[in-house]
Amino acid sequence: KAVFTVAVEGEGLTYEWQYQRADGTKWFYTTMEGYATDTLTVNATASRNGYKYRCIVTDAYGNVVYSDAVTLYVK
């Protein structure tokens, strides 16, 4: 398994994780373990090699921040 975590400060934070396929350009919302928390757990299978993950964080005032995207490499 791979675990991705974001660290953000603010009030009333909500989290939404997204992924992008290795050969894709579109982002999709995920329902994997932790998808609505600051920590996403991904089953690191060969089929997910090269997938990118990012988190969208929104605070109580509607401010939105996108995390940097990270790439999952599976050997």
GROMACS .gro file of C-alpha atoms in nm:
model
   75
    1LYS     CA    1   0.000   0.000   0.000
    2ALA     CA    2   0.099   0.361  -0.054
    3VAL     CA    3  -0.005   0.635   0.186
    4PHE     CA    4  -0.026   1.003   0.087
    5THR     CA    5  -0.076   1.280   0.344
    6VAL     CA    6  -0.130   1.656   0.318
    7ALA     CA    7  -0.057   1.906   0.595
    8VAL     CA    8  -0.278   2.214   0.594
    9GLU     CA    9  -0.375   2.465   0.860
   10GLY     CA   10  -0.713   2.635   0.874
   11GLU     CA   11  -1.066   2.619   1.006
   12GLY     CA   12  -1.332   2.372   0.898
   13LEU     CA   13  -1.113   2.193   0.646
   14THR     CA   14  -1.257   1.941   0.402
   15TYR     CA   15  -1.053   1.709   0.180
   16GLU     CA   16  -1.120   1.556  -0.161
   17TRP     CA   17  -0.860   1.331  -0.321
   18GLN     CA   18  -0.828   1.288  -0.696
   19TYR     CA   19  -0.627   1.066  -0.927
   20GLN     CA   20  -0.512   1.084  -1.287
   21ARG     CA   21  -0.430   0.779  -1.495
   22ALA     CA   22  -0.073   0.738  -1.612
   23ASP     CA   23  -0.165   0.818  -1.972
   24GLY     CA   24  -0.441   1.064  -1.893
   25THR     CA   25  -0.500   1.435  -1.858
   26LYS     CA   26  -0.831   1.431  -1.669
   27TRP     CA   27  -0.860   1.418  -1.289
   28PHE     CA   28  -1.113   1.183  -1.125
   29TYR     CA   29  -1.245   1.185  -0.769
   30THR     CA   30  -1.160   0.872  -0.574
   31THR     CA   31  -1.344   0.677  -0.306
   32MET     CA   32  -1.036   0.491  -0.180
   33GLU     CA   33  -0.965   0.462   0.191
   34GLY     CA   34  -0.930   0.811   0.341
   35TYR     CA   35  -1.064   0.997   0.035
   36ALA     CA   36  -1.230   1.261   0.257
   37THR     CA   37  -0.944   1.294   0.509
   38ASP     CA   38  -0.590   1.432   0.506
   39THR     CA   39  -0.449   1.082   0.441
   40LEU     CA   40  -0.523   0.866   0.136
   41THR     CA   41  -0.434   0.496   0.126
   42VAL     CA   42  -0.388   0.341  -0.217
   43ASN     CA   43  -0.346  -0.027  -0.303
   44ALA     CA   44  -0.017  -0.012  -0.491
   45THR     CA   45  -0.094  -0.253  -0.774
   46ALA     CA   46   0.088  -0.275  -1.106
   47SER     CA   47  -0.220  -0.137  -1.282
   48ARG     CA   48  -0.178   0.191  -1.088
   49ASN     CA   49   0.186   0.241  -1.183
   50GLY     CA   50   0.232   0.600  -1.298
   51TYR     CA   51  -0.099   0.724  -1.155
   52LYS     CA   52  -0.091   1.072  -1.005
   53TYR     CA   53  -0.271   1.176  -0.687
   54ARG     CA   54  -0.357   1.516  -0.542
   55CYS     CA   55  -0.579   1.659  -0.271
   56ILE     CA   56  -0.820   1.951  -0.288
   57VAL     CA   57  -0.857   2.122   0.048
   58THR     CA   58  -1.135   2.370   0.119
   59ASP     CA   59  -1.164   2.577   0.438
   60ALA     CA   60  -1.471   2.707   0.619
   61TYR     CA   61  -1.456   3.032   0.416
   62GLY     CA   62  -1.455   2.860   0.077
   63ASN     CA   63  -1.084   2.905   0.006
   64VAL     CA   64  -0.953   2.618  -0.205
   65VAL     CA   65  -0.598   2.484  -0.229
   66TYR     CA   66  -0.472   2.205  -0.455
   67SER     CA   67  -0.180   2.000  -0.328
   68ASP     CA   68   0.111   1.921  -0.554
   69ALA     CA   69   0.047   1.604  -0.752
   70VAL     CA   70   0.253   1.297  -0.662
   71THR     CA   71   0.319   0.999  -0.886
   72LEU     CA   72   0.288   0.641  -0.770
   73TYR     CA   73   0.558   0.409  -0.902
   74VAL     CA   74   0.509   0.036  -0.853
   75LYS     CA   75   0.803  -0.197  -0.913
   0.00000   0.00000   0.00000
